[in-house]
Amino acid sequence: MDKFVKFTGIVAAIDRPNIDTDAIIPKQYLKSIKRTGFGVNLFDDWRYLDPGEPGQDHSKRRLNPKFVLNREPCSRAQILLARENFACGSSREHAVWALLDFGIRVVIAPSFADIFYNNAFKNGLLPIALGNAPVEQLFAEYKKSEDYRLSIDLEQQVVSNAHGVEIPFEIDESRKYCLMHGLDDIGLTMQHADEIRAFEQAYYERMPWLQ
Amino acid sequence: MAGKTLYDKIWDLHQVRRDDDGTVLLYIDRHLVHEVTSPQAFEGLEIAQRPLWRKRSILAVPDHNVPTTGLEYGITDPVARLQVDTLNQNCDKYELTEFKMGDVRQGIVHVIGPEQGATLPGMTVVCGDSHTSTHGAFAALAFGIGTSEVEHVMATQCLIQKKSKNMRVTVAGPVAEGITAKDIVLHIIGVIGTAGGTGCTIEFAGEAINNLSMEGRMTVCNMTIEAGARAGLIACDQTTLDYVKGRPFAPRGEIWDRAVDFWSDLHTDADAVFDREVVIDADDIAPQVTWGTSPEMVCSVTGRVPDPALESDPIKAGGMQNALDYMGLAANTAFDQVRLDKIFIGSCTNSRIEDLRAAAAVVRGRKVADTIKQAMVVPGSGLVKQQAEDEGLDQVFIDAGFEWREPGCSMCLGMNADRLEPGERCASTSNRNFEGRQGQGGRTHLVSPAMAAAAAIAGHFVDVRNI
């Protein structure tokens, strides 16, 4: 996993609550056995005017000119702004892979669905939960600007705009640490392998029916 | 010291270590695996040359991509076939228990776990599927995980977790005649909202919940994720024990007695305190129908499609209008005016034998309306299908004009060939009415099996209590 470093990126906004994982990456693309290549199908039903299937040449499909990710400069967005309960629904990590593969590195919303929130950190995508008021402010600024950019500083836990207005955000310390150092969870857990073995021994003695 | 909730108890049992910041290494007892969210995890293990920690914790089954008709031809979609073949190869390579296609025990992962006794009280159960919450019906802490976590559990038998908040939803009093588990849970989601349980584990309690069979409890816990909570729980009682006893993976003899003794503590202590409590009056629950594109967009069949103009929050009103536009519905429409194209009875929410019996009881001796293009029943597993056929339910459905299919996830998410065409409207016993969920442009109304059956006969929604 890459280390998360401070950056300034183009913002794309989708002004609706409860954007679900079926919208982020429709089911037909979940048939892939790879982790890559999902970006072209991010928000597929909204992004294209014709239905898509895996294996098809998506560059030949009709783009929906109204959809934000088809418009300049948002087609190069690295930051996605949305409303509450972002990525509710299924556990498909493909939703995170699709966002990352498209180029999105940060999603800002008032709240996230739990499973997506977890999945995001495992892949180096930073979900930033801000209050309703700051999100409203970002939407207002976004709507006034042709090329809206934000800077994301994970170390300082601050989102800032071009005018230097700063919005602080909360993040779990251990998650922040892993993201900043690009750490692999499995490697971290394996450091405790002896503890897990000791736990198991006592556990199965007490509950032999689980053995 | 205050008592413990059921969630506290199961959590504490499985805590391998705890860091100062509250990060816990949580031990996982049962890992259910299917073809869609596992290939990348197996690949990750292989690249890192990591072995599986505890192979016997895994039970694998293909379900999402499996065709529900023409099984003799295998999977004709080459992309889907590769995914199922990959699961088979991985399970063979690592010597994991898998119920392959053609095995009578094959079926939807959340149906076969309990059916086999692979889900036991007090367990932690995970699967790369959000509807893993289903297994909470057994007083097991069960939740969906992403593929990175699937790999993590395979490699370490643990997950890195922070504890959720304790929430309890009490459904007080008995429900009225004709009200099912599906109506209860849809009503709960309507009350607390699709993010109402985010960050929480929800324990369901109260007379209406206690009165449910295990299959009804599974329906309720299954849809916990639709209220934003990763896990739902119901206390262990005699109903639980009666269901589990004698199943293939369940303990036997003296070990069974020890387990039962241990499980008797799997309930919330009387003096435990919840972070959040919601009490719902069971009397308020009528048969439910969703009208929008989120499970919280639900109301009683006796009501009408709501009017965004009456919603004071402009963001909410906008969301409602978007949903109505997508669903092709006008505000204030009565549900008996909503005509349907397709009927789907199946999914991990409602494909068990009691669901099929409830639907068959409505259908018996009647015919599917001429205006319905397709009505199908997809049993949750090969064993459910066999049981239904032993009871003659297949013939009841076939005589009425339903298609009787092979087990799988099917039209709940339309990964196989079973799906809605753009604009088609479906009464579905599944769990998600998201845009495009059952097929691009498809319009899903979530209902109980009895309500879906009644809609098939009438051609539009009706209050099942009136037929």
mmCIF file of C-alpha atoms in Angstrom, chain A residues 3-204:
data_model
loop_
_atom_site.group_PDB
_atom_site.id
_atom_site.type_symbol
_atom_site.label_atom_id
_atom_site.label_comp_id
_atom_site.label_asym_id
_atom_site.label_seq_id
_atom_site.Cartn_x
_atom_site.Cartn_y
_atom_site.Cartn_z
ATOM 1 C CA LYS A 3 2.031 5.981 1.868
ATOM 2 C CA PHE A 4 -0.537 8.726 2.084
ATOM 3 C CA VAL A 5 1.133 12.113 1.544
ATOM 4 C CA LYS A 6 -0.266 15.642 1.610
ATOM 5 C CA PHE A 7 -1.708 16.725 -1.732
ATOM 6 C CA THR A 8 -3.958 19.238 -3.469
ATOM 7 C CA GLY A 9 -6.535 17.810 -5.819
ATOM 8 C CA ILE A 10 -9.547 18.567 -7.994
ATOM 9 C CA VAL A 11 -12.902 18.014 -6.310
ATOM 10 C CA ALA A 12 -15.935 16.361 -7.905
ATOM 11 C CA ALA A 13 -19.210 16.482 -5.994
ATOM 12 C CA ILE A 14 -22.298 14.284 -6.143
ATOM 13 C CA ASP A 15 -25.088 15.982 -4.275
ATOM 14 C CA ARG A 16 -27.119 13.050 -2.996
ATOM 15 C CA PRO A 17 -27.326 11.102 0.247
ATOM 16 C CA ASN A 18 -27.144 7.297 0.573
ATOM 17 C CA ILE A 19 -25.006 6.704 -2.526
ATOM 18 C CA ASP A 20 -24.862 2.927 -2.427
ATOM 19 C CA THR A 21 -22.175 0.481 -3.496
ATOM 20 C CA ASP A 22 -24.382 -0.814 -6.325
ATOM 21 C CA ALA A 23 -24.204 2.711 -7.776
ATOM 22 C CA ILE A 24 -20.449 2.977 -7.206
ATOM 23 C CA ILE A 25 -19.704 -0.291 -8.998
ATOM 24 C CA PRO A 26 -22.605 -2.280 -10.483
ATOM 25 C CA LYS A 27 -22.744 -6.010 -9.893
ATOM 26 C CA GLN A 28 -21.805 -7.222 -13.371
ATOM 27 C CA TYR A 29 -18.251 -5.973 -12.807
ATOM 28 C CA LEU A 30 -17.869 -7.958 -9.576
ATOM 29 C CA LYS A 31 -17.245 -11.063 -11.657
ATOM 30 C CA SER A 32 -13.613 -10.054 -12.089
ATOM 31 C CA ILE A 33 -11.051 -12.006 -10.108
ATOM 32 C CA LYS A 34 -8.621 -9.040 -10.117
ATOM 33 C CA ARG A 35 -8.262 -5.959 -7.918
ATOM 34 C CA THR A 36 -7.590 -3.593 -10.799
ATOM 35 C CA GLY A 37 -9.389 -2.221 -13.837
ATOM 36 C CA PHE A 38 -12.598 -1.098 -12.108
ATOM 37 C CA GLY A 39 -12.067 2.668 -12.599
ATOM 38 C CA VAL A 40 -13.618 2.760 -16.054
ATOM 39 C CA ASN A 41 -16.835 1.371 -14.537
ATOM 40 C CA LEU A 42 -16.983 3.640 -11.484
ATOM 41 C CA PHE A 43 -20.605 4.908 -11.242
ATOM 42 C CA ASP A 44 -21.270 3.007 -14.468
ATOM 43 C CA ASP A 45 -25.081 3.453 -14.564
ATOM 44 C CA TRP A 46 -24.763 7.218 -14.095
ATOM 45 C CA ARG A 47 -21.679 7.714 -16.196
ATOM 46 C CA TYR A 48 -22.795 6.005 -19.393
ATOM 47 C CA LEU A 49 -26.028 6.256 -21.345
ATOM 48 C CA ASP A 50 -25.885 2.659 -22.577
ATOM 49 C CA PRO A 51 -25.694 -0.491 -20.462
ATOM 50 C CA GLY A 52 -22.254 -1.990 -19.935
ATOM 51 C CA GLU A 53 -20.900 -5.480 -19.524
ATOM 52 C CA PRO A 54 -17.506 -6.708 -18.395
ATOM 53 C CA GLY A 55 -14.982 -7.243 -21.152
ATOM 54 C CA GLN A 56 -16.524 -4.596 -23.392
ATOM 55 C CA ASP A 57 -14.512 -1.671 -24.847
ATOM 56 C CA HIS A 58 -15.905 1.043 -22.589
ATOM 57 C CA SER A 59 -14.247 3.834 -24.572
ATOM 58 C CA LYS A 60 -16.819 3.162 -27.322
ATOM 59 C CA ARG A 61 -19.805 3.669 -25.007
ATOM 60 C CA ARG A 62 -21.924 6.815 -24.910
ATOM 61 C CA LEU A 63 -20.955 9.050 -21.997
ATOM 62 C CA ASN A 64 -23.621 10.914 -20.050
ATOM 63 C CA PRO A 65 -22.470 14.530 -20.539
ATOM 64 C CA LYS A 66 -24.403 15.629 -17.457
ATOM 65 C CA PHE A 67 -22.556 13.326 -15.070
ATOM 66 C CA VAL A 68 -19.904 15.123 -13.066
ATOM 67 C CA LEU A 69 -17.034 12.711 -13.723
ATOM 68 C CA ASN A 70 -17.494 13.205 -17.472
ATOM 69 C CA ARG A 71 -16.928 16.949 -17.204
ATOM 70 C CA GLU A 72 -13.628 18.811 -17.170
ATOM 71 C CA PRO A 73 -11.857 19.214 -14.833
ATOM 72 C CA CYS A 74 -13.778 16.716 -12.647
ATOM 73 C CA SER A 75 -12.813 13.826 -14.918
ATOM 74 C CA ARG A 76 -9.410 14.223 -13.266
ATOM 75 C CA ALA A 77 -10.809 14.491 -9.733
ATOM 76 C CA GLN A 78 -8.857 13.091 -6.817
ATOM 77 C CA ILE A 79 -11.366 14.120 -4.171
ATOM 78 C CA LEU A 80 -15.032 13.167 -4.092
ATOM 79 C CA LEU A 81 -17.550 15.196 -2.104
ATOM 80 C CA ALA A 82 -20.892 13.594 -1.206
ATOM 81 C CA ARG A 83 -23.736 13.591 1.298
ATOM 82 C CA GLU A 84 -24.449 11.378 4.294
ATOM 83 C CA ASN A 85 -24.237 7.583 4.524
ATOM 84 C CA PHE A 86 -21.855 7.341 1.580
ATOM 85 C CA ALA A 87 -21.318 3.808 0.203
ATOM 86 C CA CYS A 88 -24.086 2.109 2.097
ATOM 87 C CA GLY A 89 -25.049 -1.390 1.042
ATOM 88 C CA SER A 90 -22.820 -4.283 0.182
ATOM 89 C CA SER A 91 -19.366 -5.178 1.488
ATOM 90 C CA ARG A 92 -17.840 -5.218 -2.005
ATOM 91 C CA GLU A 93 -14.317 -3.847 -1.721
ATOM 92 C CA HIS A 94 -14.608 -3.338 -5.476
ATOM 93 C CA ALA A 95 -16.240 0.009 -4.592
ATOM 94 C CA VAL A 96 -12.970 1.167 -3.029
ATOM 95 C CA TRP A 97 -10.900 -0.353 -5.832
ATOM 96 C CA ALA A 98 -13.057 1.449 -8.426
ATOM 97 C CA LEU A 99 -12.674 4.835 -6.737
ATOM 98 C CA LEU A 100 -8.899 4.390 -6.392
ATOM 99 C CA ASP A 101 -8.510 3.062 -9.917
ATOM 100 C CA PHE A 102 -10.318 6.131 -11.235
ATOM 101 C CA GLY A 103 -7.925 8.337 -9.276
ATOM 102 C CA ILE A 104 -10.006 9.260 -6.219
ATOM 103 C CA ARG A 105 -7.873 9.259 -3.072
ATOM 104 C CA VAL A 106 -10.176 11.036 -0.637
ATOM 105 C CA VAL A 107 -13.941 10.970 -0.119
ATOM 106 C CA ILE A 108 -15.481 13.718 2.003
ATOM 107 C CA ALA A 109 -18.996 13.216 3.365
ATOM 108 C CA PRO A 110 -20.906 13.815 6.614
ATOM 109 C CA SER A 111 -20.957 10.056 7.266
ATOM 110 C CA PHE A 112 -19.990 6.713 5.747
ATOM 111 C CA ALA A 113 -21.318 3.182 5.898
ATOM 112 C CA ASP A 114 -19.214 1.130 8.334
ATOM 113 C CA ILE A 115 -17.986 -1.625 6.001
ATOM 114 C CA PHE A 116 -16.927 0.787 3.260
ATOM 115 C CA TYR A 117 -15.180 2.977 5.823
ATOM 116 C CA ASN A 118 -13.122 -0.012 6.936
ATOM 117 C CA ASN A 119 -12.408 -1.206 3.418
ATOM 118 C CA ALA A 120 -11.179 2.243 2.385
ATOM 119 C CA PHE A 121 -8.344 2.292 4.934
ATOM 120 C CA LYS A 122 -7.189 -1.170 3.916
ATOM 121 C CA ASN A 123 -6.424 0.207 0.466
ATOM 122 C CA GLY A 124 -5.085 3.669 1.189
ATOM 123 C CA LEU A 125 -8.287 5.572 0.355
ATOM 124 C CA LEU A 126 -8.987 8.235 2.981
ATOM 125 C CA PRO A 127 -12.645 8.741 3.973
ATOM 126 C CA ILE A 128 -13.065 12.073 5.773
ATOM 127 C CA ALA A 129 -16.226 12.507 7.834
ATOM 128 C CA LEU A 130 -17.009 16.182 8.368
ATOM 129 C CA GLY A 131 -20.084 17.642 10.039
ATOM 130 C CA ASN A 132 -23.112 18.660 8.001
ATOM 131 C CA ALA A 133 -22.209 22.365 8.226
ATOM 132 C CA PRO A 134 -18.650 22.070 6.827
ATOM 133 C CA VAL A 135 -19.886 19.748 4.084
ATOM 134 C CA GLU A 136 -22.578 22.294 3.227
ATOM 135 C CA GLN A 137 -19.872 24.974 3.071
ATOM 136 C CA LEU A 138 -17.745 22.839 0.723
ATOM 137 C CA PHE A 139 -20.742 22.211 -1.544
ATOM 138 C CA ALA A 140 -21.459 25.962 -1.645
ATOM 139 C CA GLU A 141 -17.844 26.759 -2.580
ATOM 140 C CA TYR A 142 -17.788 23.935 -5.126
ATOM 141 C CA LYS A 143 -20.897 25.216 -6.871
ATOM 142 C CA LYS A 144 -19.340 28.677 -7.250
ATOM 143 C CA SER A 145 -16.083 27.445 -8.734
ATOM 144 C CA GLU A 146 -15.257 25.991 -12.163
ATOM 145 C CA ASP A 147 -12.152 24.272 -10.887
ATOM 146 C CA TYR A 148 -12.547 23.611 -7.191
ATOM 147 C CA ARG A 149 -9.547 22.218 -5.390
ATOM 148 C CA LEU A 150 -8.860 21.198 -1.822
ATOM 149 C CA SER A 151 -5.684 20.307 0.003
ATOM 150 C CA ILE A 152 -5.645 17.271 2.240
ATOM 151 C CA ASP A 153 -3.136 17.111 5.050
ATOM 152 C CA LEU A 154 -3.518 13.831 6.906
ATOM 153 C CA GLU A 155 -0.699 14.493 9.346
ATOM 154 C CA GLN A 156 -2.277 17.748 10.530
ATOM 155 C CA GLN A 157 -5.806 16.355 9.970
ATOM 156 C CA VAL A 158 -6.901 19.382 7.996
ATOM 157 C CA VAL A 159 -8.814 20.000 4.775
ATOM 158 C CA SER A 160 -8.056 23.443 3.346
ATOM 159 C CA ASN A 161 -9.148 25.471 0.335
ATOM 160 C CA ALA A 162 -7.136 27.826 -1.888
ATOM 161 C CA HIS A 163 -7.939 30.750 0.427
ATOM 162 C CA GLY A 164 -6.338 29.026 3.364
ATOM 163 C CA VAL A 165 -9.619 28.259 5.133
ATOM 164 C CA GLU A 166 -8.965 25.159 7.190
ATOM 165 C CA ILE A 167 -11.415 22.504 8.341
ATOM 166 C CA PRO A 168 -10.060 20.007 10.878
ATOM 167 C CA PHE A 169 -11.142 16.361 10.762
ATOM 168 C CA GLU A 170 -11.055 13.427 13.160
ATOM 169 C CA ILE A 171 -9.377 10.135 12.444
ATOM 170 C CA ASP A 172 -8.499 7.125 14.507
ATOM 171 C CA GLU A 173 -4.804 7.245 15.514
ATOM 172 C CA SER A 174 -3.969 3.691 14.502
ATOM 173 C CA ARG A 175 -5.664 4.071 11.138
ATOM 174 C CA LYS A 176 -3.823 7.305 10.529
ATOM 175 C CA TYR A 177 -0.525 5.654 11.400
ATOM 176 C CA CYS A 178 -1.103 2.756 8.996
ATOM 177 C CA LEU A 179 -2.167 5.089 6.203
ATOM 178 C CA MET A 180 0.793 7.439 6.647
ATOM 179 C CA HIS A 181 3.260 4.562 6.670
ATOM 180 C CA GLY A 182 1.513 2.420 4.069
ATOM 181 C CA LEU A 183 1.418 -0.513 6.494
ATOM 182 C CA ASP A 184 -0.034 -3.930 5.760
ATOM 183 C CA ASP A 185 -2.505 -5.069 8.432
ATOM 184 C CA ILE A 186 -1.715 -8.749 8.070
ATOM 185 C CA GLY A 187 1.976 -8.142 8.740
ATOM 186 C CA LEU A 188 1.041 -6.181 11.876
ATOM 187 C CA THR A 189 -1.245 -8.917 13.163
ATOM 188 C CA MET A 190 1.297 -11.659 12.465
ATOM 189 C CA GLN A 191 3.563 -9.980 15.010
ATOM 190 C CA HIS A 192 1.047 -11.262 17.570
ATOM 191 C CA ALA A 193 0.938 -14.824 16.252
ATOM 192 C CA ASP A 194 2.110 -16.285 19.575
ATOM 193 C CA GLU A 195 -0.634 -14.452 21.441
ATOM 194 C CA ILE A 196 -3.217 -15.803 19.006
ATOM 195 C CA ARG A 197 -1.947 -19.344 19.535
ATOM 196 C CA ALA A 198 -2.041 -18.960 23.306
ATOM 197 C CA PHE A 199 -5.551 -17.562 23.090
ATOM 198 C CA GLU A 200 -6.671 -20.502 20.971
ATOM 199 C CA GLN A 201 -5.367 -23.056 23.417
ATOM 200 C CA ALA A 202 -7.376 -21.686 26.331
ATOM 201 C CA TYR A 203 -10.338 -20.964 24.094
ATOM 202 C CA TYR A 204 -10.785 -24.475 22.749
#
